[in-house]
PDB file of C-alpha atoms in Angstrom:
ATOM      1  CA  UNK J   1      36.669  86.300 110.350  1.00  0.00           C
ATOM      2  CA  UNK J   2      37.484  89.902 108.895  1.00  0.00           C
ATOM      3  CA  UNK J   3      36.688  91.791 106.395  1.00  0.00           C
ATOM      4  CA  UNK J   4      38.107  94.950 104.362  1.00  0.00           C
ATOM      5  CA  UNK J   5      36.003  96.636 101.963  1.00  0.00           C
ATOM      6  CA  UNK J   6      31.955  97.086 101.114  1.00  0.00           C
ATOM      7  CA  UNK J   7      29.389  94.729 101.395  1.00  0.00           C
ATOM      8  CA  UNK J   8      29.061  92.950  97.910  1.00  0.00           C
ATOM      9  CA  UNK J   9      26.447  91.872  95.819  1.00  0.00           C
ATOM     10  CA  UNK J  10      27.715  88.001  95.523  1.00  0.00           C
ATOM     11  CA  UNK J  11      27.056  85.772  92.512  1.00  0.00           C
ATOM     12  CA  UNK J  12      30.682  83.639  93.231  1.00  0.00           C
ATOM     13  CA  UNK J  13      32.680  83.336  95.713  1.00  0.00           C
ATOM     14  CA  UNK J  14      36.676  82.741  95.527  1.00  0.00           C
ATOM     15  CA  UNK J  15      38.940  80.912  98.191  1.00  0.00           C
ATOM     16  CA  UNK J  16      42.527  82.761  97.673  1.00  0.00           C
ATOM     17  CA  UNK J  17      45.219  80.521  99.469  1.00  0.00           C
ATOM     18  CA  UNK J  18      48.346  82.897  99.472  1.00  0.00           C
ATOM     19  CA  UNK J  19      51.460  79.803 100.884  1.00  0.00           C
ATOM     20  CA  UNK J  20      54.533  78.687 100.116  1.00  0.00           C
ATOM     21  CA  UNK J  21      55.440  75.019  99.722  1.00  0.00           C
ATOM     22  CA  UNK J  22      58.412  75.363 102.242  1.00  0.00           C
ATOM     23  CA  UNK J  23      56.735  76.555 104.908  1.00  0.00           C
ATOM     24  CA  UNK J  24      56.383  74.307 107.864  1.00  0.00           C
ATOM     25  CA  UNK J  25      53.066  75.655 108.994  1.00  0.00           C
ATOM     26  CA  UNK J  26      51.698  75.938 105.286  1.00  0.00           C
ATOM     27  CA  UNK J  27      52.526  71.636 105.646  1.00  0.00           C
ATOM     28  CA  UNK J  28      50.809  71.836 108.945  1.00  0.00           C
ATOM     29  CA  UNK J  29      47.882  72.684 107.167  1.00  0.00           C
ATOM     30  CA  UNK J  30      47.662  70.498 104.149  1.00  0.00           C
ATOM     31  CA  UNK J  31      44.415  68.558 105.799  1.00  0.00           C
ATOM     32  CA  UNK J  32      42.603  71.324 106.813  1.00  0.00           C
ATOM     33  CA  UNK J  33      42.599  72.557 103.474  1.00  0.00           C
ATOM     34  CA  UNK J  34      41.877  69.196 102.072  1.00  0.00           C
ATOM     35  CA  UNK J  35      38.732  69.403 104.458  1.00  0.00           C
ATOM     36  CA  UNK J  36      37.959  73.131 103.079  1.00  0.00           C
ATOM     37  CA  UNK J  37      37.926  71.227 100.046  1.00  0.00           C
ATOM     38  CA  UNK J  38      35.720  68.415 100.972  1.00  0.00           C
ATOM     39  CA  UNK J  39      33.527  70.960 102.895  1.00  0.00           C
ATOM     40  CA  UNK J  40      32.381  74.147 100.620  1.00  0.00           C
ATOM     41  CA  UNK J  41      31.762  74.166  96.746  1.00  0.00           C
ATOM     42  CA  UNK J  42      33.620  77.111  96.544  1.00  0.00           C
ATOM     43  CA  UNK J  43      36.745  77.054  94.003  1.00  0.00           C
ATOM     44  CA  UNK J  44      40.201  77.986  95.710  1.00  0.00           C
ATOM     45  CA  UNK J  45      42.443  79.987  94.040  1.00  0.00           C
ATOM     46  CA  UNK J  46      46.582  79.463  94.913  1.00  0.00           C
ATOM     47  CA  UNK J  47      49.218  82.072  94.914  1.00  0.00           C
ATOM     48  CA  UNK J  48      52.481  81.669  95.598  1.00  0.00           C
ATOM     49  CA  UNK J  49      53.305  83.549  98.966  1.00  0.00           C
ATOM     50  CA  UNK J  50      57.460  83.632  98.652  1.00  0.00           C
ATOM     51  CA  UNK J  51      58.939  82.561 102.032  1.00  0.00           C
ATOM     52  CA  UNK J  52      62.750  83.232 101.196  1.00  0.00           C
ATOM     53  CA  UNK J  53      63.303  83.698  97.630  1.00  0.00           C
ATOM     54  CA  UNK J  54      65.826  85.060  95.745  1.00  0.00           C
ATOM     55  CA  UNK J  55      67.615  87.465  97.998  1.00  0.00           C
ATOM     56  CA  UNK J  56      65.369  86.354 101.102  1.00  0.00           C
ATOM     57  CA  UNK J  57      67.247  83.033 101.152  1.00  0.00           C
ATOM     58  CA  UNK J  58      69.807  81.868 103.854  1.00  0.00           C
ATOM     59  CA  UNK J  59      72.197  79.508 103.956  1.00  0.00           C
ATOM     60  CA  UNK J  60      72.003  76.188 106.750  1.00  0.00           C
ATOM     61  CA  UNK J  61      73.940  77.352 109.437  1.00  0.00           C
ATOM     62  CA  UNK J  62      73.850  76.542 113.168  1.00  0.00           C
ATOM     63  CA  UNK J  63      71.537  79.705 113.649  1.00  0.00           C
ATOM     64  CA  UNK J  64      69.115  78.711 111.119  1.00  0.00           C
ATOM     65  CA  UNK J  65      69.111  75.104 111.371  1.00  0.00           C
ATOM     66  CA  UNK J  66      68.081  75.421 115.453  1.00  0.00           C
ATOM     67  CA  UNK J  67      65.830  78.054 114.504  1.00  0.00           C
ATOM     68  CA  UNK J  68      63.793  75.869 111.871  1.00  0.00           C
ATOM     69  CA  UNK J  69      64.151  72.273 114.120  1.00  0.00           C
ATOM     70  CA  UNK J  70      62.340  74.383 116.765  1.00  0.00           C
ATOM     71  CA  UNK J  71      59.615  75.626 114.404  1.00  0.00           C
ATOM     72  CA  UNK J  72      58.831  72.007 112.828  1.00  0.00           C
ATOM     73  CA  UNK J  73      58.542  70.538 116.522  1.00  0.00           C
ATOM     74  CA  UNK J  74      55.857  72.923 117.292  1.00  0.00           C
ATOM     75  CA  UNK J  75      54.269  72.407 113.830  1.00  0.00           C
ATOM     76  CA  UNK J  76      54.482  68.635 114.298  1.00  0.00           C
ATOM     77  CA  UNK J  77      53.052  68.975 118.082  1.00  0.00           C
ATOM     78  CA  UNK J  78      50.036  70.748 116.623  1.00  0.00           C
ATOM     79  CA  UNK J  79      49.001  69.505 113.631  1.00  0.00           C
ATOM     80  CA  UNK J  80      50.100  65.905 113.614  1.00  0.00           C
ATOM     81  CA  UNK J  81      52.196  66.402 110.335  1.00  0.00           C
ATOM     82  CA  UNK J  82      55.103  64.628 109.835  1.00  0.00           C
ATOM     83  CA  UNK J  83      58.515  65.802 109.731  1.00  0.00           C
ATOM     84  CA  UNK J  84      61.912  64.096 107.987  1.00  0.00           C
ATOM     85  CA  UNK J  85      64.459  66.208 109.481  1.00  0.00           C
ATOM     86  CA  UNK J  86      67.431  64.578 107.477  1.00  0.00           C
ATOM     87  CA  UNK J  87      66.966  67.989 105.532  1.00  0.00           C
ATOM     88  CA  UNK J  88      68.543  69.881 108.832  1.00  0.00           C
ATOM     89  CA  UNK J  89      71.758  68.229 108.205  1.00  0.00           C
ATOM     90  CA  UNK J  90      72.509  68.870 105.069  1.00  0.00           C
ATOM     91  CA  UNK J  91      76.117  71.415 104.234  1.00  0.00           C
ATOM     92  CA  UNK J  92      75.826  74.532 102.256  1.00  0.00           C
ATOM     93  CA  UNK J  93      72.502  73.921 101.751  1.00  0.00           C
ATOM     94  CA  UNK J  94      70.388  77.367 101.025  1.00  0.00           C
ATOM     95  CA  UNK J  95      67.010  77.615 101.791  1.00  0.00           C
ATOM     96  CA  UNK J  96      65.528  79.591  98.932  1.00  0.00           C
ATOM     97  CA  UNK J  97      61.793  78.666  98.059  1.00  0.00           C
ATOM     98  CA  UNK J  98      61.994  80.406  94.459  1.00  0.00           C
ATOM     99  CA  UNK J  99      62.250  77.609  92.679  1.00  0.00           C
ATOM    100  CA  UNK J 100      59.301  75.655  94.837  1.00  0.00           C
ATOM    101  CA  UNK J 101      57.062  78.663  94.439  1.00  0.00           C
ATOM    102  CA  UNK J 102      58.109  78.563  90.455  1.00  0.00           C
ATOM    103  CA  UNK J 103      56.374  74.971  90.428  1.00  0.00           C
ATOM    104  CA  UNK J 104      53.971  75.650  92.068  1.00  0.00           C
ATOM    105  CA  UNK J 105      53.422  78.746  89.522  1.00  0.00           C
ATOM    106  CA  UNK J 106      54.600  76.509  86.457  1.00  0.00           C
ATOM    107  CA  UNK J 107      51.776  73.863  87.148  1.00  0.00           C
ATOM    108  CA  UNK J 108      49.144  76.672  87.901  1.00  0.00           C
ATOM    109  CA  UNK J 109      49.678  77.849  84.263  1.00  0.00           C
ATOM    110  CA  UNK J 110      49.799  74.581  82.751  1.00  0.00           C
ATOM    111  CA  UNK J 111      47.242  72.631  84.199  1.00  0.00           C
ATOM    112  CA  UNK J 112      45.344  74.517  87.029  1.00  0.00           C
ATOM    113  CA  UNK J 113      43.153  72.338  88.017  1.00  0.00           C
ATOM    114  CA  UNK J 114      46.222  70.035  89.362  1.00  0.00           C
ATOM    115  CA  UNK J 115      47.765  73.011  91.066  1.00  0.00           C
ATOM    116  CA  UNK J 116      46.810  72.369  94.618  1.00  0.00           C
ATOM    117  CA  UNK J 117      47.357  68.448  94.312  1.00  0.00           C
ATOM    118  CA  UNK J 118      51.150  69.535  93.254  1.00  0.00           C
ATOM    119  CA  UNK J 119      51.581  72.053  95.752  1.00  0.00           C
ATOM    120  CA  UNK J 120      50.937  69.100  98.580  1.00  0.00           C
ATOM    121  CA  UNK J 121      53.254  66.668  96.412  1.00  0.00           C
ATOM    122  CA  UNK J 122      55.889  69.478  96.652  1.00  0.00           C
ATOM    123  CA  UNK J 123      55.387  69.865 100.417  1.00  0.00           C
ATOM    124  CA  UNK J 124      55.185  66.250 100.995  1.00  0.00           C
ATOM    125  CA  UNK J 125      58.684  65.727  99.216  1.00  0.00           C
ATOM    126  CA  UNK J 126      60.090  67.755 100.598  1.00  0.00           C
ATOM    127  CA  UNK J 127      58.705  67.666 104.423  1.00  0.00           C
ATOM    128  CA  UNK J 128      58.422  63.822 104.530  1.00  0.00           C
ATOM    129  CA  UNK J 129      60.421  62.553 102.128  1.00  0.00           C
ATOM    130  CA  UNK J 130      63.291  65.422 102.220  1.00  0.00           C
ATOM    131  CA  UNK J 131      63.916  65.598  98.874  1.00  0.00           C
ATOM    132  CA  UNK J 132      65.994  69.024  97.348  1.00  0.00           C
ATOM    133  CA  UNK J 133      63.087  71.018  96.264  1.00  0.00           C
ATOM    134  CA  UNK J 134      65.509  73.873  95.762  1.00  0.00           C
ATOM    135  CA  UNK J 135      67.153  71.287  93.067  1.00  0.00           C
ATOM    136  CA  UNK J 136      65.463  71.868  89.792  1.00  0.00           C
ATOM    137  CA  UNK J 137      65.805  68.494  88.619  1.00  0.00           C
ATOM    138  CA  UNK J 138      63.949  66.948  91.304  1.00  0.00           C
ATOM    139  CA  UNK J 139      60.454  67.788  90.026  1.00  0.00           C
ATOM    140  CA  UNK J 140      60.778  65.391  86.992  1.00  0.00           C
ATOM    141  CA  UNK J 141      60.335  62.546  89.298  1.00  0.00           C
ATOM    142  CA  UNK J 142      57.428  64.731  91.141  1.00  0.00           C
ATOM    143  CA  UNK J 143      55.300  64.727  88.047  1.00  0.00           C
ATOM    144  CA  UNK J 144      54.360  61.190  88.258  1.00  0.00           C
ATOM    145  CA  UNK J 145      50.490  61.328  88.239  1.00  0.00           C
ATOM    146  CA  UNK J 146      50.017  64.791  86.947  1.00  0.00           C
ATOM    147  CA  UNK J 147      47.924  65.702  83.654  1.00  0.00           C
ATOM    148  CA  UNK J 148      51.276  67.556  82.458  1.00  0.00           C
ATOM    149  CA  UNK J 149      54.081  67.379  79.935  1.00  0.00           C
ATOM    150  CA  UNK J 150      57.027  66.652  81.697  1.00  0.00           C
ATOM    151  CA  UNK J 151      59.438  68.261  78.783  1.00  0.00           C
ATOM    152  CA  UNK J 152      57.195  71.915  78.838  1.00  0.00           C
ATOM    153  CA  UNK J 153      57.127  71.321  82.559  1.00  0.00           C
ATOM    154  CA  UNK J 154      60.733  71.688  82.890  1.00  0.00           C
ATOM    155  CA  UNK J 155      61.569  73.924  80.261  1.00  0.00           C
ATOM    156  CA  UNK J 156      59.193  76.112  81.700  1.00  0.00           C
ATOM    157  CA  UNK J 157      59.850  75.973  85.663  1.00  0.00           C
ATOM    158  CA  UNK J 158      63.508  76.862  84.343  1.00  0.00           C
ATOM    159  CA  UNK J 159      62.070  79.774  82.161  1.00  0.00           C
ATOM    160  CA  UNK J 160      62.588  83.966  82.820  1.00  0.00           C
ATOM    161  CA  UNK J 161      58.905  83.693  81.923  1.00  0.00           C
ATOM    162  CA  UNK J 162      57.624  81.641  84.676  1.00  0.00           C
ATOM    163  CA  UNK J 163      60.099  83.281  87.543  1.00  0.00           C
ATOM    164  CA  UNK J 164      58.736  87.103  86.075  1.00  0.00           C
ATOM    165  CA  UNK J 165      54.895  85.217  86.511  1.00  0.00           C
ATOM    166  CA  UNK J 166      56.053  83.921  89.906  1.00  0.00           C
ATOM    167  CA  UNK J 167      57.108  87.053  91.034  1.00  0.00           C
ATOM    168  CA  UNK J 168      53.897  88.524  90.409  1.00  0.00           C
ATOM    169  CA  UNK J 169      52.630  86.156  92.895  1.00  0.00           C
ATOM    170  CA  UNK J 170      54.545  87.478  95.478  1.00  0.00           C
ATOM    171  CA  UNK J 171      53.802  90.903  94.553  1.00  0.00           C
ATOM    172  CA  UNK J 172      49.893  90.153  94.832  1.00  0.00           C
ATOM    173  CA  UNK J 173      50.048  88.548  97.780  1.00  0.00           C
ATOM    174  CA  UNK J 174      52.014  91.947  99.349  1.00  0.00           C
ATOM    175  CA  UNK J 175      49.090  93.841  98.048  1.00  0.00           C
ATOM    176  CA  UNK J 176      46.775  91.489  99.100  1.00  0.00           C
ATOM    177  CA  UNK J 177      48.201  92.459 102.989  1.00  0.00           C
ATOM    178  CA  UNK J 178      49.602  89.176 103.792  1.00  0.00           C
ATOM    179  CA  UNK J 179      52.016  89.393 106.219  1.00  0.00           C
ATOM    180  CA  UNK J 180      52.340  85.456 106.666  1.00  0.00           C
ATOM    181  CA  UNK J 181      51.418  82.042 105.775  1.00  0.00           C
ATOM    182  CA  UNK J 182      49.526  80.672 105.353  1.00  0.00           C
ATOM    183  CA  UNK J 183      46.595  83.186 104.892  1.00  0.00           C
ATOM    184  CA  UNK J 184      43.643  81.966 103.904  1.00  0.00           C
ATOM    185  CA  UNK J 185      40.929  84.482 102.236  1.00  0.00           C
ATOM    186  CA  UNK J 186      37.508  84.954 101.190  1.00  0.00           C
ATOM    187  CA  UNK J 187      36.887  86.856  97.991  1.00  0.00           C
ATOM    188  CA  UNK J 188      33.508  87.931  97.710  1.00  0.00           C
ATOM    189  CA  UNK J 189      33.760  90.200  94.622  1.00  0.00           C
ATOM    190  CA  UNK J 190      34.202  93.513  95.909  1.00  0.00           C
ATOM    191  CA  UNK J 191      35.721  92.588  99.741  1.00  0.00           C
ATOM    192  CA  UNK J 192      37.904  90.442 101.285  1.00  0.00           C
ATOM    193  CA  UNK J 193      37.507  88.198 103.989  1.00  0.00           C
ATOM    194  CA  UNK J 194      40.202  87.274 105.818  1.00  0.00           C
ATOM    195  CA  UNK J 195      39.427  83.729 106.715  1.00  0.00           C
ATOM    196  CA  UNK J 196      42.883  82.750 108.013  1.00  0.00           C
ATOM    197  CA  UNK J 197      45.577  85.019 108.863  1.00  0.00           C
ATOM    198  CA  UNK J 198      47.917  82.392 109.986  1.00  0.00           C
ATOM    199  CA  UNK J 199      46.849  78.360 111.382  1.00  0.00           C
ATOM    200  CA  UNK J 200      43.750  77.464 112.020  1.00  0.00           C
ATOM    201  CA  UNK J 201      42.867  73.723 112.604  1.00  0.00           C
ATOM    202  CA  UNK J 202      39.654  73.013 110.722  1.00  0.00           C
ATOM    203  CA  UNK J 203      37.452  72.220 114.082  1.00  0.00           C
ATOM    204  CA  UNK J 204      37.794  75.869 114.213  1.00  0.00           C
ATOM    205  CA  UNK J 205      37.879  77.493 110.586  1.00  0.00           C
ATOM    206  CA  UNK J 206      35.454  75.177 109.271  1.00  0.00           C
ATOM    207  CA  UNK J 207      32.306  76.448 111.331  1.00  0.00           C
ATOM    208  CA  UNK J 208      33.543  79.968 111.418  1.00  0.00           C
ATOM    209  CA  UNK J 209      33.584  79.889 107.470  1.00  0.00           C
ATOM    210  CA  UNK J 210      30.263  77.602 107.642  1.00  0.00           C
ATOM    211  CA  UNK J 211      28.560  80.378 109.874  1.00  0.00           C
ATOM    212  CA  UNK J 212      30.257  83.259 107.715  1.00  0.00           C
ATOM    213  CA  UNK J 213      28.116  81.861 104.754  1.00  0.00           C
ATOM    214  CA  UNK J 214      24.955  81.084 106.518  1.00  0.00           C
ATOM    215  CA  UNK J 215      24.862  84.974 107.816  1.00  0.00           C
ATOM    216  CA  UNK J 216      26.150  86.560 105.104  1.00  0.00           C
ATOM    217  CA  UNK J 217      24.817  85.137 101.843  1.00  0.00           C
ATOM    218  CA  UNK J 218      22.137  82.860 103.198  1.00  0.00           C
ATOM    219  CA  UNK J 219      20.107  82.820  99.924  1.00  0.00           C
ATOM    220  CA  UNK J 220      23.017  80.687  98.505  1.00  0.00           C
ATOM    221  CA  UNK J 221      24.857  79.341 101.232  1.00  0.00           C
ATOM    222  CA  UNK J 222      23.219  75.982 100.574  1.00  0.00           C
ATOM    223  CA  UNK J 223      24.889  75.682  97.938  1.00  0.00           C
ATOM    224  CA  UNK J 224      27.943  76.489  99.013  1.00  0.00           C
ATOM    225  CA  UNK J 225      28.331  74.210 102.151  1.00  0.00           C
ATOM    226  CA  UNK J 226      28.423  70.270 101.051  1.00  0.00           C
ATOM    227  CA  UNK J 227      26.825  67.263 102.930  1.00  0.00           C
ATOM    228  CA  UNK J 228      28.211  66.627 106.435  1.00  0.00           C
ATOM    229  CA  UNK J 229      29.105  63.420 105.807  1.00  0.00           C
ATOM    230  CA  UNK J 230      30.951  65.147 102.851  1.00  0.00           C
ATOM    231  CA  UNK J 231      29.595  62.645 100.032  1.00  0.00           C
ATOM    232  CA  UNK J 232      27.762  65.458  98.057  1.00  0.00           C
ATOM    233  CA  UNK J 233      28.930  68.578  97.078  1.00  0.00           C
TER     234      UNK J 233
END
């Protein structure tokens, strides 16, 4: 782990997960943050990291298509994810995440406590079950399950409001440094750890992090770090 900034004076710590639900490795590590989750009884704030939005985007073509088939195959290899490549033959299809990250965003602002259980649902539809994500329309049928108003949902994900807010995202996230996704970091109040600037299966980040706490703000770090049998938190 890394650091930028003083030493702080801690009374709360902050998980900041900067991803974007179309990125393959940002899929690829769906359970490890479920297990960051399960692991430390520290709250874990989302931003929306903009893979290819707006002008960013690019169309299917031969290039691309090759270029993301190889990409899921090592993200699949690695991680264990799973992959519906149907997506890969679609026609004209752009890959633009704007209106995924807008979701993402849109939930965030209307129920934020459900924000991370969307952004997997969004991944999950679209990596497993290769729905459009890029489709507007689709999330209707995503909202099954959610605390949410479908109606202000999709007025709202549609809004100049929520793409200004979701922009903002990826404006943070550029001033945050983050170069990739996903990027995983430790707020601390007045510094920044960078937990994980890219992958990192949790046999690895989980310790490091578990250490991290145990050195650095030992006085509370047992009350940061849940059971190991993860049944109390």
């Amino acid at each position: 782990m890394s650091r930028s900034g003083k030493k702080a004076h801690v009374s709360e710590l902050e998980f900041i997960y900067v991803g974007d639900p179309m990125c393959s490795w940002c899929w690829g590590f769906a359970p490890v943050l479920d297990e960051l989750q399960r692991t430390f009884a520290i709250p874990i704030r989302l931003i929306a990291g903009g893979l290819r939005p707006g002008d960013a985007a690019q169309a299917l073509g031969g290039r691309m298509r090759s270029y993301l088939a190889h990409h899921w195959e090592q993200v699949e290899a690695r991680t264990g994810q799973q992959f519906d490549r149907t997506v890969l033959e679609r026609e004209g299809w752009v890959y633009d995440t704007e209106t995924a990250d807008t979701a993402v965003v849109t939930m965030r602002e209307l129920n934020p406590k459900e924000t991370l259980r969307f952004f997997v649902a969004v991944q999950h539809a679209f990596y497993v079950d290769g729905i459009d994500v890029t489709d507007p329309d689709a999330y209707l049928d995503l909202l099954g399950g959610f605390d949410v108003d479908p109606d202000r949902f999709m007025a709202a994900l549609t809004s100049s409001e929520m793409r200004e807010r979701t922009w903002t995202d990826f404006e943070e996230a550029h001033q945050l440094g983050v170069s990739g996704f996903p990027t995983l970091l430790l707020d601390e109040g007045d510094r920044t750890v960078a937990a994980a600037p890219g992958y990192v299966a949790a046999d690895r980040l989980i310790p490091a992090i578990r250490d991290w706490l145990n050195t650095q703000h030992a006085p509370i770090a047992a009350g940061l770090i849940c059971d190991l049998d993860g049944d109390v938190c």
